[in-house]
Every structure is written in C-alpha cells, then in structure tokens.
Amino acid sequence: MAADAQATRELADLLGPDLLVTPDACVAFDCDALTAHRHPPELVALPTTVEQVQAILRVCHRHGVPVVARGSGTGLSGGALPVAGGLLLVLSRLNRILEIDAERCIARVQPGVTNLAISDAAAPDGLYYAPDPSSQVACSVGGNVAENSGGVHCLKYGLTVHNVLEVKLVTMAGDMITLGADTGEAPGLNLLGVVIGSEGMLGVVVEVTVRLLPLPGRVELLLAAFDDVGRCADAVGRLIAAGVVPAGLEMMDAPAIRAAEAFAQCGYPLDAQALLLCEVDGLAADVEHELGRAQDLLLAAGASSLRIAADADERRRMWSGRKSAFPAVGRLAPDYYCMDGTIPRRHLAAVLERIAALSREYRLAVANVFHAGDGNLHPLILFDAGQDDELARAERFGAEILEACVAAGGTVTGEHGVGVEKLGPMCSQFGAPELEAFHALKRAFDPAGLLNPGKAVPTLQRCAEYGAMRVHGGHLPFPHLPRF
Ligand SMILES: Cc1cc2nc3c(=O)[nH]c(=O)nc-3n(C[C@H](O)[C@H](O)[C@H](O)COP(=O)(O)OP(=O)(O)OC[C@H]3O[C@@H](n4cnc5c(N)ncnc54)[C@H](O)[C@@H]3O)c2cc1C
C-alpha cells in the first residue's frame, strides 16, 4: 500500500531532501537488529528539529498515515520495523546534549544522543549515566526510553525507568507534553512511568532529562570460573541473598566464553563451563569489604578459580569480552536469534537446564550470556536461515524458552521489548483483562491507532489464535510446561 500522495507532497514541502521517498534510499531502514523481520519503508523522514517532528506528526495525523519512530535501529524485537503505507520517523539527527548540570546531577538531551555520549559528556564533572546497554556506543536515549533498556550496571543502579526524570513527548496530533519533572517529583498521574517502555506506541520522545551519578571512588572486577553451569547459576542467588549487591553480575556459559575469548582476547578461562563477572564499586573501604565477602561466598558456592582484575586496563579487557559477546557469538553461525526473558534468580539453574534440553530437541546450538543478577536471560540461538526450516525451528525454540520463563514465574521480556517478536508469548504472559487495559491506554494517547501499529500488545484475536488463552475465559496457564 503506498503512503497517501497528498501527505507525501506536504511532507516533501516540509523536509525537502530530508524526506526519503525512493526504494533505493529507503531500503537501508527496512529492519532493526532483529533482521529476520524486514519491510522496506515507503517514506523515511529525517528531521533535525523538534518543530519538524511536530509538523510531520500533524500531517500524518491529518491524513491517517501510520508512523514508526526509530532511534539507532539496534532494537532486538522489531519495534522499529516499518509498517505498510507508513512513515519511518528517524530521530538520530536530533542528537544534541542540551545541558549537563553538574550541580544538580542531571543531563538534558535530545532523543538521538547515544547512551554512551551522555557519560562521556558528564565525565569531566566526575559524573556518569548508569544504565549501560551493551549496545551503548550506538543505541539512542529515545530508544532506551521506549524500551526501558537495562544493562550490566542496572542490578545496583536501576533500569532506564529509575534514571529518567522527565520526558518531552510529541503526541500523534503534534502536541508537546512534559511528563515527570527534573526535580524528580511531579504531581498528577505518573504518565512518565507509562511512557517509559511503551515502545513508540504512545508518542515520540523529543527530549529526555536523566539523573547522573558520581563516578565511584573504587571499582573492582572479580572473575569466578565454575566447572558446572548449575553451580554457577546457584552462586548468583547465594551472593545476593547474603546481602552482596554487585554493581554488575553477569554470567556466561562455555560457548559464550570461547566465542568472546576468540573475538576479544579478554583472558577468560577456556576450560570453564561457566563464569561470573562480579563488579563491586563504591567507597574504597566498602569495596574492600564487599570484595572479600564476594570471594568467600563464590568459593563456598563451588567456584573453581577466582581472579581479580589487576588494574583498570585488565578490567576493561575482561568487560570487553562480555560487552562484545553478541557479535562474538554471531561469528559461530550465519544467523543468531537473541532471546530475552526474565526469571526469579532461584530458578536460573533449572531454566538453563531446560534451555539445554530444548537445544538438543530442536538440534540448534545455543550460547548463554546474560545479566544473571537480574535473572535476565539472553540465550543466543544459532541457526542458518539459508537451511530448510532452521529459521522456523529457531523461532519455535525461542518461543518455548519464553514460555519456560513464564512457567518459572518470570516474564517474556527483560529489556528488549515485545516489538513484533514477542506478540505471541505476550499471550502467555497476560490475560484478556490486562491486554484490554493496555489497548485502552493506547487509545487514550492515540485514538486512531497510528503510532507503531501492530507492535508490543497483541490483539485478543491473535491470542485466541496463539492458543494460549480463551478470549472469554481469561488466561490459560500452560499445563504442559514443567512447573518450577
Ligand atoms: C549487540 C546488542 C546488544 C544489546 N544490548 C542490550 C542491553 O544490554 N540492554 C538492553 O536493554 N538492550 C540491549 N540491546 C537492544 C537495544 O540496543 C535497545 O533496545 C536500545 O534501547 C534500542 O535503542 P535504539 O535507539 O536503537 O532504538 P530503535 O531500535 O531505533 O527503536 C526501538 C524502539 O523504540 C522506539 N523509539 C525509538 N526512538 C524513539 C523515540 N524518540 N520516541 C518514541 N519511540 C522511539 C521504536 O519505535 C522502537 O519501538 C542490544 C542490542 C544489540 C544489537
């Protein structure tokens, strides 16, 4: 379906060469990082000002043209996948840091600013922005807000939602609204919380005010190797139950360790079946104490060896393996499919075992590298889309992993969002009343359903087809799944 001709003329008047209309120009935007789903957009707008964003939305609103916002396109669930007959609104040119207020520890930025650029800009003042997705060199703050992104340090310092104070949002009708407050306390309904994680369905983020934290006085990184995946997984819960809350607590299994070592030469033990990277930070005396406790607890939990990074250089090298693990694992097969589910920490070992069993059943290899402290799993399923049914098998394998997460009392997404990828699994997570509440909220912001249509929240009809619930009977649990 072609986008409305009159709307296209009006948008061209507004944007000139910053409106892409030819298939050759638009094809570069046909997917995000979930490359299995592609749809070339018919129109791509590259605004450079907030006023242009408002004007674009007014035109699209008037003519009923669907709009999909896009930051850097690193999303892993197809959230920025273009829709038929719609416009892709790329925010990456709104990339100015508007203010660093060191005294108040806040930064005000445009949505296209990359995550890491905030910390880089704040570093001279001894400050940084804590949420740190592994994609932080590339992903945009607007995308982080839309996905409520997490990262290695979110265990101690919280997700995006805990670190954003205020958002300026342009509605589909082109109005600008301010949600939250840079003081951290805003009267009225908490719509800021509603918008963070709303996957571009409620409005377009055009400005974000974030909280900055003082750079810690001392940081130490401990690598604990294990001969057994289950023991490593159990150590996570034991550590936190004992009151040690590391700044980051990441786990990798043997395939991920080997791939990361080959890619980044980061000094990982190649004979280990699993490892934990445990970072502690804070005041020097506290770190000393916490590090000692972490070592004792990890040894008691069955670690076969411990190593503390000797200095900042070694720490960076050890983290580089974890942070580049996705591309590293990506070299093992023509394609990989990154899953994202969250479970209570106490079920880590059992769910990892279930994933290993599914890997055998589906005859597809899997590597695990994830935010263990948050119970946020990232199984990377390896496959070759060029081989007969491997893509379909990988998708079924992925859906079963998410169902296992739900059965364990967890969720179908930790930080990558639902997008188009997890519409089915959302039906196992929620019943009809919750889904109807989500749709009602969407209608309140966007009555015509033009913003990112078909993403993030499945229709009841779709769920009926998915077979996970009865449209009139509410949520059906999965009786065939193992109970945890
Ligand atoms: C190698 C790799 C590692 C990753 N590691 C992590 C990780 O550790 N933690 C994590 O949480 N994620 C991770 N991700 C996923 C991804 O980077 C995050 O979801 C990120 O926040 C997406 O930002 P983006 O700018 O690329 O958004 P996009 O992919 O462009 O868009 C994502 C969603 O946000 C919406 N959106 C974008 N900008 C706006 C806006 N201004 N207003 C309204 N809606 C908007 C889009 O419509 C879409 O629904 C990783 C991805 C990759 C490829």
Coordinates of C-alpha atoms and ligand atoms in Angstrom, one line a residue:
M1 CA 0.0 0.0 0.0
A2 CA 1.5 3.4 -1.0
A3 CA 1.6 6.2 1.5
D4 CA -1.1 8.9 0.9
A5 CA 0.0 11.1 -2.1
Q6 CA -1.2 14.4 -0.6
A7 CA 0.6 13.6 2.7
T8 CA 3.8 12.8 0.8
R9 CA 3.6 16.2 -1.0
E10 CA 3.1 18.1 2.3
L11 CA 5.9 16.2 3.9
A12 CA 8.2 16.9 1.0
D13 CA 7.4 20.6 1.3
L14 CA 8.3 20.4 5.0
L15 CA 11.5 18.4 4.7
G16 CA 12.9 18.8 1.2
P17 CA 15.8 16.3 0.8
D18 CA 15.3 15.1 4.4
L19 CA 12.3 13.1 3.2
L20 CA 13.4 9.9 1.5
V21 CA 10.9 8.5 -1.0
T22 CA 12.8 6.2 -3.4
P23 CA 13.1 2.5 -2.7
D24 CA 16.9 2.7 -3.1
A25 CA 17.1 5.3 -0.3
C26 CA 14.6 3.8 2.0
V27 CA 15.8 0.2 1.9
A28 CA 18.6 0.8 4.4
F29 CA 15.9 1.2 7.0
D30 CA 14.0 -2.0 6.4
C31 CA 14.7 -3.6 9.7
D32 CA 16.2 -3.1 13.2
A33 CA 18.7 -5.6 14.7
L34 CA 16.0 -8.3 14.5
T35 CA 16.9 -8.9 10.9
A36 CA 14.7 -11.9 10.4
H37 CA 11.8 -9.4 10.0
R38 CA 12.1 -6.8 7.2
H39 CA 9.8 -4.4 5.5
P40 CA 11.2 -1.6 3.3
P41 CA 9.6 1.8 4.3
E42 CA 7.8 3.9 1.7
L43 CA 8.7 7.1 3.4
V44 CA 11.6 8.0 5.7
A45 CA 11.7 11.4 7.5
L46 CA 15.0 12.7 8.9
P47 CA 14.0 15.7 10.9
T48 CA 16.6 18.0 12.6
T49 CA 14.3 20.0 14.9
V50 CA 11.5 19.3 17.3
E51 CA 9.3 21.6 15.4
Q52 CA 9.7 19.5 12.3
V53 CA 8.8 16.4 14.3
Q54 CA 5.6 18.1 15.4
A55 CA 4.8 19.2 11.9
I56 CA 5.4 15.7 10.5
L57 CA 3.1 14.2 13.0
R58 CA 0.4 16.7 12.3
V59 CA 0.5 15.9 8.6
C60 CA 0.4 12.2 9.2
H61 CA -2.4 12.6 11.8
R62 CA -4.5 14.6 9.3
H63 CA -4.0 12.1 6.5
G64 CA -4.2 8.9 8.6
V65 CA -0.6 7.9 7.8
P66 CA 0.9 5.4 10.4
V67 CA 4.2 6.5 11.9
V68 CA 7.0 4.3 13.3
A69 CA 9.7 6.1 15.4
R70 CA 13.3 4.9 15.0
G71 CA 16.4 5.8 17.0
S72 CA 19.5 3.9 16.0
G73 CA 17.8 0.7 14.9
T74 CA 19.6 -1.5 17.4
G75 CA 16.4 -2.9 18.9
L76 CA 16.2 -6.7 19.0
S77 CA 12.4 -7.2 18.9
G78 CA 11.4 -5.5 15.6
G79 CA 10.0 -2.4 17.4
A80 CA 11.3 -0.1 14.7
L81 CA 10.2 -2.3 11.8
P82 CA 8.4 -0.1 9.2
V83 CA 4.7 -0.8 8.6
A84 CA 2.9 -0.9 5.3
G85 CA 1.8 2.5 4.0
G86 CA 3.5 4.3 6.8
L87 CA 6.3 6.7 7.5
L88 CA 9.5 5.9 9.4
L89 CA 10.4 8.8 11.6
V90 CA 14.2 8.7 12.3
L91 CA 15.3 10.7 15.3
S92 CA 19.0 10.2 15.0
R93 CA 19.7 13.7 13.8
L94 CA 18.2 15.2 17.0
N95 CA 21.5 14.4 18.7
R96 CA 22.4 17.4 20.8
I97 CA 23.3 17.3 24.5
L98 CA 21.4 20.3 25.6
E99 CA 22.7 20.7 29.2
I100 CA 24.9 19.0 31.8
D101 CA 24.0 20.5 35.2
A102 CA 26.8 19.1 37.4
E103 CA 25.5 20.8 40.5
R104 CA 22.0 19.2 40.2
C105 CA 23.5 15.9 38.7
I106 CA 21.2 16.0 35.6
A107 CA 21.7 15.9 31.8
R108 CA 19.1 17.1 29.3
V109 CA 19.5 15.6 25.9
Q110 CA 17.8 15.1 22.6
P111 CA 16.5 11.6 21.7
G112 CA 19.1 10.8 19.1
V113 CA 22.0 11.2 21.5
T114 CA 23.7 7.8 22.1
N115 CA 23.7 6.3 25.5
L116 CA 27.5 6.4 25.9
A117 CA 27.7 10.0 24.8
I118 CA 26.0 11.1 28.0
S119 CA 28.6 9.5 30.2
D120 CA 31.4 10.8 28.0
A121 CA 30.0 14.4 28.3
A122 CA 29.5 14.1 32.0
A123 CA 32.9 12.5 32.8
P124 CA 34.8 15.8 33.1
D125 CA 32.4 16.7 36.0
G126 CA 33.1 13.3 37.7
L127 CA 29.6 12.1 36.7
Y128 CA 28.1 9.3 34.6
Y129 CA 24.7 7.9 33.3
A130 CA 24.3 4.5 34.9
P131 CA 22.0 2.4 32.6
D132 CA 24.5 0.9 30.1
P133 CA 23.1 -1.5 27.4
S134 CA 25.9 -3.4 25.7
S135 CA 24.8 -1.5 22.6
Q136 CA 25.6 1.8 24.3
V137 CA 28.0 3.1 21.7
A138 CA 25.2 3.1 19.1
C139 CA 21.7 3.0 20.7
S140 CA 19.9 6.2 21.3
V141 CA 18.4 7.6 24.5
G142 CA 15.0 7.9 22.8
G143 CA 15.2 4.1 22.1
N144 CA 16.4 3.4 25.7
V145 CA 13.3 5.3 27.0
A146 CA 11.0 3.5 24.6
E147 CA 12.4 0.1 25.5
N148 CA 13.1 0.8 29.2
S149 CA 16.6 -0.5 28.5
G150 CA 18.8 -2.2 31.0
G151 CA 22.5 -3.1 31.1
V152 CA 25.3 -4.6 33.2
H153 CA 25.0 -2.0 35.9
C154 CA 21.2 -1.9 36.3
L155 CA 21.3 -4.5 39.1
K156 CA 22.6 -1.9 41.5
Y157 CA 21.6 1.3 39.8
G158 CA 18.3 0.5 38.2
L159 CA 16.9 0.4 34.6
T160 CA 16.1 3.4 32.4
V161 CA 12.9 4.0 34.3
H162 CA 14.8 4.6 37.5
N163 CA 17.2 7.1 36.0
V164 CA 14.9 9.3 33.8
L165 CA 13.4 12.3 35.5
E166 CA 11.5 14.0 32.7
V167 CA 10.5 13.3 29.1
K168 CA 9.1 15.7 26.5
L169 CA 6.7 13.7 24.2
V170 CA 5.0 14.7 21.0
T171 CA 1.6 13.1 20.6
M172 CA 0.3 11.8 17.3
A173 CA -1.7 15.0 17.0
G174 CA 1.6 17.0 17.2
D175 CA 1.1 18.4 20.7
M176 CA 4.1 18.5 23.0
I177 CA 3.6 17.3 26.6
T178 CA 6.0 17.2 29.5
L179 CA 5.9 14.1 31.7
G180 CA 7.7 13.9 35.1
A181 CA 9.9 16.7 36.4
D182 CA 13.6 17.4 36.6
T183 CA 13.2 17.7 40.3
G184 CA 12.2 14.1 40.5
E185 CA 8.8 14.8 42.0
A186 CA 5.9 15.5 39.7
P187 CA 2.3 15.9 40.7
G188 CA -0.5 14.3 38.8
L189 CA -0.7 10.7 37.4
N190 CA 2.6 9.0 36.8
L191 CA 2.5 9.1 33.0
L192 CA 6.3 9.1 32.8
G193 CA 6.2 5.6 34.1
V194 CA 3.6 4.7 31.5
V195 CA 5.6 6.1 28.6
I196 CA 9.0 4.5 29.6
G197 CA 8.9 1.1 27.9
S198 CA 5.9 2.0 25.7
E199 CA 7.8 1.1 22.5
G200 CA 6.9 4.1 20.5
M201 CA 3.2 3.4 20.7
L202 CA 2.1 6.5 22.8
G203 CA 4.1 9.4 21.5
V204 CA 7.5 10.4 20.1
V205 CA 10.2 11.3 22.7
V206 CA 11.9 14.5 21.7
E207 CA 13.8 15.4 24.9
V208 CA 15.0 13.4 28.0
T209 CA 16.3 14.6 31.3
V210 CA 18.3 11.9 33.1
R211 CA 19.9 11.6 36.5
L212 CA 23.7 11.5 36.7
L213 CA 25.6 9.7 39.4
P214 CA 29.1 10.4 40.8
L215 CA 31.8 8.1 39.3
P216 CA 32.6 5.6 42.0
G217 CA 35.7 6.1 44.1
R218 CA 36.9 2.5 43.6
V219 CA 35.9 -0.3 41.3
E220 CA 37.0 -4.0 41.4
L221 CA 36.1 -6.8 39.0
L222 CA 36.2 -10.4 40.1
L223 CA 36.0 -13.3 37.6
A224 CA 34.8 -16.6 39.1
A225 CA 35.1 -19.7 37.0
F226 CA 33.0 -22.8 37.5
D227 CA 33.2 -26.4 36.3
D228 CA 29.4 -26.7 36.3
V229 CA 26.7 -24.4 34.9
G230 CA 24.2 -25.2 37.6
R231 CA 26.6 -24.4 40.4
C232 CA 27.5 -21.1 38.7
A233 CA 23.8 -20.2 38.4
D234 CA 23.1 -21.1 42.0
A235 CA 26.0 -18.9 43.2
V236 CA 24.1 -15.9 41.8
G237 CA 21.2 -16.3 44.2
R238 CA 23.5 -17.1 47.1
L239 CA 25.6 -14.0 46.7
I240 CA 22.6 -11.7 46.6
A241 CA 20.7 -13.5 49.4
A242 CA 23.8 -12.9 51.5
G243 CA 23.4 -9.1 51.0
V244 CA 26.1 -8.6 48.5
V245 CA 24.7 -6.4 45.7
P246 CA 27.3 -6.1 43.0
A247 CA 27.3 -3.2 40.5
G248 CA 27.1 -5.9 37.8
L249 CA 26.8 -9.7 38.0
E250 CA 27.0 -11.3 34.6
M251 CA 27.1 -15.0 33.6
M252 CA 28.5 -16.7 30.5
D253 CA 28.4 -20.4 29.6
A254 CA 31.2 -22.3 27.8
P255 CA 30.1 -21.5 24.2
A256 CA 29.8 -17.8 25.0
I257 CA 33.2 -17.8 26.9
R258 CA 35.0 -19.4 24.0
A259 CA 33.4 -17.1 21.4
A260 CA 34.2 -14.0 23.5
E261 CA 37.8 -15.1 24.1
A262 CA 38.4 -15.7 20.4
F263 CA 36.8 -12.3 19.5
A264 CA 38.2 -10.1 22.2
Q265 CA 41.2 -11.9 23.7
C266 CA 39.9 -10.9 27.2
G267 CA 41.7 -13.6 29.3
Y268 CA 38.7 -15.8 30.0
P269 CA 39.4 -19.4 31.2
L270 CA 38.7 -21.6 28.2
D271 CA 38.4 -24.8 30.4
A272 CA 35.5 -23.3 32.5
Q273 CA 31.9 -24.5 31.9
A274 CA 30.6 -21.1 33.1
L275 CA 31.9 -17.9 34.6
L276 CA 30.6 -15.0 36.6
L277 CA 31.8 -11.4 36.2
C278 CA 31.2 -9.7 39.5
E279 CA 31.9 -6.0 39.8
V280 CA 31.8 -4.1 43.1
D281 CA 32.1 -0.4 43.4
G282 CA 31.7 2.4 45.9
L283 CA 33.8 3.9 48.6
A284 CA 37.2 2.3 48.9
A285 CA 36.6 0.8 52.4
D286 CA 33.2 -0.6 51.4
V287 CA 34.6 -2.1 48.2
E288 CA 37.4 -3.9 50.2
H289 CA 34.9 -5.5 52.5
E290 CA 32.3 -6.4 49.8
L291 CA 35.0 -7.9 47.6
G292 CA 36.2 -10.1 50.4
R293 CA 32.7 -11.3 51.1
A294 CA 32.0 -12.0 47.4
Q295 CA 35.2 -14.1 47.2
D296 CA 34.3 -16.2 50.2
L297 CA 30.7 -16.7 49.0
L298 CA 31.7 -17.7 45.5
L299 CA 34.3 -20.2 46.7
A300 CA 31.7 -21.6 49.1
A301 CA 29.3 -21.9 46.1
G302 CA 31.8 -24.0 44.3
A303 CA 33.9 -21.7 42.1
S304 CA 36.9 -23.5 40.8
S305 CA 39.0 -20.3 40.5
L306 CA 38.8 -16.6 41.2
R307 CA 40.7 -13.7 39.6
I308 CA 40.6 -10.0 40.4
A309 CA 41.4 -7.6 37.5
A310 CA 44.8 -6.1 38.4
D311 CA 44.1 -2.6 37.1
A312 CA 41.7 -0.5 35.1
D313 CA 43.1 -1.9 31.8
E314 CA 42.6 -5.5 32.7
R315 CA 39.1 -4.6 34.0
R316 CA 38.3 -3.1 30.6
R317 CA 39.6 -6.1 28.8
M318 CA 37.6 -8.5 31.0
W319 CA 34.4 -6.5 30.3
S320 CA 35.2 -6.2 26.6
G321 CA 34.5 -9.9 26.2
R322 CA 31.1 -9.7 27.9
K323 CA 30.2 -6.5 26.0
S324 CA 31.1 -7.9 22.6
A325 CA 29.7 -11.4 23.3
F326 CA 26.7 -10.9 20.9
P327 CA 28.8 -10.2 17.8
A328 CA 31.4 -12.8 19.0
V329 CA 28.7 -15.5 19.2
G330 CA 27.4 -14.2 15.9
R331 CA 30.6 -15.4 14.2
L332 CA 29.8 -19.0 15.1
A333 CA 26.8 -19.4 12.7
P334 CA 25.3 -17.5 9.7
D335 CA 22.5 -16.2 12.0
Y336 CA 21.7 -15.9 15.6
Y337 CA 18.5 -15.2 17.5
C338 CA 18.8 -13.3 20.8
M339 CA 16.1 -14.2 23.3
D340 CA 15.3 -12.0 26.3
G341 CA 13.3 -13.4 29.2
T342 CA 13.5 -12.8 32.9
I343 CA 13.0 -15.3 35.7
P344 CA 13.4 -15.3 39.5
R345 CA 17.1 -15.9 40.2
R346 CA 16.4 -19.1 42.2
H347 CA 15.2 -20.8 39.0
L348 CA 18.3 -19.9 36.9
A349 CA 19.8 -23.4 37.0
A350 CA 16.6 -25.2 36.2
V351 CA 15.7 -22.9 33.3
L352 CA 19.3 -23.1 31.9
E353 CA 18.9 -26.9 32.0
R354 CA 15.5 -26.6 30.2
I355 CA 17.2 -24.5 27.5
A356 CA 19.9 -27.1 27.1
A357 CA 17.2 -29.8 26.7
L358 CA 15.4 -27.7 24.1
S359 CA 18.7 -27.1 22.3
R360 CA 19.0 -30.9 21.8
E361 CA 15.3 -31.2 20.9
Y362 CA 15.5 -28.5 18.2
R363 CA 19.0 -29.5 17.1
L364 CA 20.2 -25.9 17.3
A365 CA 23.2 -24.8 19.4
V366 CA 22.7 -22.1 22.0
A367 CA 25.1 -19.8 23.9
N368 CA 24.1 -18.1 27.1
V369 CA 25.4 -14.7 28.2
F370 CA 23.3 -12.6 30.5
H371 CA 22.5 -10.2 33.3
A372 CA 22.5 -13.0 35.9
G373 CA 21.9 -10.8 38.9
D374 CA 18.7 -9.5 37.4
G375 CA 17.6 -13.1 36.3
N376 CA 17.6 -11.6 32.8
L377 CA 18.4 -14.4 30.3
H378 CA 19.8 -13.9 26.8
P379 CA 20.1 -17.3 25.1
L380 CA 21.6 -16.8 21.7
I381 CA 20.2 -19.5 19.3
L382 CA 22.5 -20.3 16.4
F383 CA 21.0 -21.1 13.1
D384 CA 21.3 -20.7 9.3
A385 CA 18.3 -19.1 7.7
G386 CA 19.5 -20.5 4.4
Q387 CA 18.9 -24.0 5.5
D388 CA 15.4 -25.5 5.0
D389 CA 13.4 -25.0 8.2
E390 CA 16.2 -23.6 10.6
L391 CA 14.6 -20.2 11.0
A392 CA 11.2 -21.7 11.9
R393 CA 12.9 -24.1 14.3
A394 CA 14.8 -21.2 15.9
E395 CA 11.6 -19.2 16.4
R396 CA 9.8 -22.2 17.9
F397 CA 12.8 -22.9 20.2
G398 CA 12.8 -19.2 21.2
A399 CA 9.1 -19.2 22.0
E400 CA 9.5 -22.3 24.1
I401 CA 12.3 -20.6 26.1
L402 CA 9.9 -17.6 26.8
E403 CA 7.1 -20.0 27.8
A404 CA 9.6 -21.7 30.2
C405 CA 10.3 -18.2 31.7
V406 CA 6.6 -17.6 32.3
A407 CA 6.2 -21.0 33.8
A408 CA 9.0 -20.2 36.2
G409 CA 7.2 -17.1 37.3
G410 CA 9.1 -14.8 35.1
T411 CA 8.4 -12.5 32.1
V412 CA 8.7 -12.7 28.3
T413 CA 11.0 -9.7 28.1
G414 CA 13.6 -8.3 30.4
E415 CA 14.8 -5.3 28.4
H416 CA 14.5 -5.8 24.6
G417 CA 10.8 -5.2 24.5
V418 CA 8.0 -7.0 22.7
G419 CA 8.0 -5.4 19.2
V420 CA 6.7 -7.8 16.7
E421 CA 8.8 -10.6 18.0
K422 CA 7.0 -11.5 21.2
L423 CA 3.4 -10.8 20.4
G424 CA 2.6 -14.5 20.7
P425 CA 4.5 -15.0 24.0
M426 CA 2.7 -11.9 25.4
C427 CA -0.5 -14.1 25.2
S428 CA 1.0 -16.5 27.7
Q429 CA 2.1 -13.6 30.0
F430 CA -1.2 -11.7 30.2
G431 CA -4.9 -12.5 30.2
A432 CA -7.7 -10.6 28.4
P433 CA -8.3 -8.0 31.1
E434 CA -4.7 -6.9 31.2
L435 CA -4.5 -6.8 27.4
E436 CA -7.7 -4.8 27.2
A437 CA -6.3 -2.3 29.7
F438 CA -3.2 -1.9 27.5
H439 CA -5.3 -1.3 24.5
A440 CA -7.5 1.3 26.4
L441 CA -4.3 3.2 27.4
K442 CA -3.1 3.2 23.8
R443 CA -6.5 4.6 22.6
A444 CA -6.2 7.4 25.2
F445 CA -2.9 8.6 23.7
D446 CA -3.5 7.6 20.1
P447 CA -7.2 7.1 19.3
A448 CA -6.7 6.4 15.6
G449 CA -4.0 3.8 16.3
L450 CA -1.4 5.4 14.0
L451 CA 1.7 5.2 16.2
N452 CA 3.7 2.0 15.7
P453 CA 0.5 0.0 15.0
G454 CA 0.6 -3.8 15.5
K455 CA 3.5 -3.7 17.9
A456 CA 4.0 -4.6 21.6
V457 CA 0.5 -5.5 22.6
P458 CA -1.3 -8.4 20.8
T459 CA -5.0 -8.3 19.9
L460 CA -7.3 -10.7 21.7
Q461 CA -8.0 -12.3 18.3
R462 CA -4.3 -13.0 17.9
C463 CA -4.1 -14.5 21.3
A464 CA -7.0 -16.8 20.6
E465 CA -5.1 -18.0 17.5
Y466 CA -1.9 -18.4 19.5
G467 CA -3.9 -20.8 21.6
A468 CA -2.6 -19.5 25.0
M469 CA -5.8 -18.1 26.2
R470 CA -9.6 -18.2 25.6
V471 CA -11.0 -14.8 24.5
H472 CA -13.8 -15.0 27.0
G473 CA -12.2 -17.3 29.6
G474 CA -9.1 -15.3 30.5
H475 CA -5.7 -16.6 30.9
L476 CA -5.0 -20.3 30.4
P477 CA -1.7 -21.4 32.1
F478 CA 0.5 -23.8 30.1
P479 CA -0.4 -27.1 31.7
H480 CA 2.2 -28.9 29.5
L481 CA 5.1 -26.9 30.8
P482 CA 7.3 -28.0 33.7
R483 CA 6.3 -26.3 37.0
F484 CA 9.1 -24.6 38.9
Ligands
LIG1 C1 24.6 -6.0 20.3 C2 23.4 -5.5 21.0 C3 23.5 -5.5 22.4 C4 22.3 -5.0 23.1 N1 22.4 -5.0 24.5 C5 21.4 -4.5 25.2 C6 21.4 -4.5 26.6 O1 22.4 -4.8 27.2 N2 20.3 -4.0 27.2 C7 19.2 -3.6 26.6 O2 18.3 -3.1 27.2 N3 19.2 -3.6 25.2 C8 20.2 -4.1 24.5 N4 20.1 -4.1 23.2 C9 18.9 -3.7 22.5 C10 18.8 -2.2 22.0 O3 20.1 -1.7 21.8 C11 18.0 -1.4 23.0 O4 16.7 -1.8 23.0 C12 18.0 0.1 22.7 O5 17.4 0.8 23.7 C13 17.4 0.5 21.3 O6 17.7 1.8 21.0 P1 17.6 2.3 19.5 O7 17.9 3.8 19.5 O8 18.5 1.5 18.7 O9 16.1 2.1 19.2 P2 15.4 1.5 17.9 O10 15.8 0.2 17.6 O11 15.5 2.5 16.8 O12 13.9 1.5 18.4 C14 13.5 0.7 19.5 C15 12.0 1.1 19.8 O13 12.0 2.4 20.4 C16 11.1 3.2 19.6 N5 11.7 4.5 19.6 C17 12.9 4.8 19.2 N6 13.2 6.1 19.4 C18 12.0 6.7 19.8 C19 11.6 8.0 20.2 N7 12.5 9.0 20.1 N8 10.4 8.1 20.7 C20 9.5 7.1 20.8 N9 9.8 5.9 20.4 C21 11.1 5.6 20.0 C22 10.9 2.5 18.3 O14 9.7 2.8 17.7 C23 11.1 1.0 18.7 O15 9.8 0.6 19.1 C24 21.2 -4.6 22.4 C25 21.2 -4.6 21.0 C26 22.3 -5.1 20.3 C27 22.2 -5.1 18.8

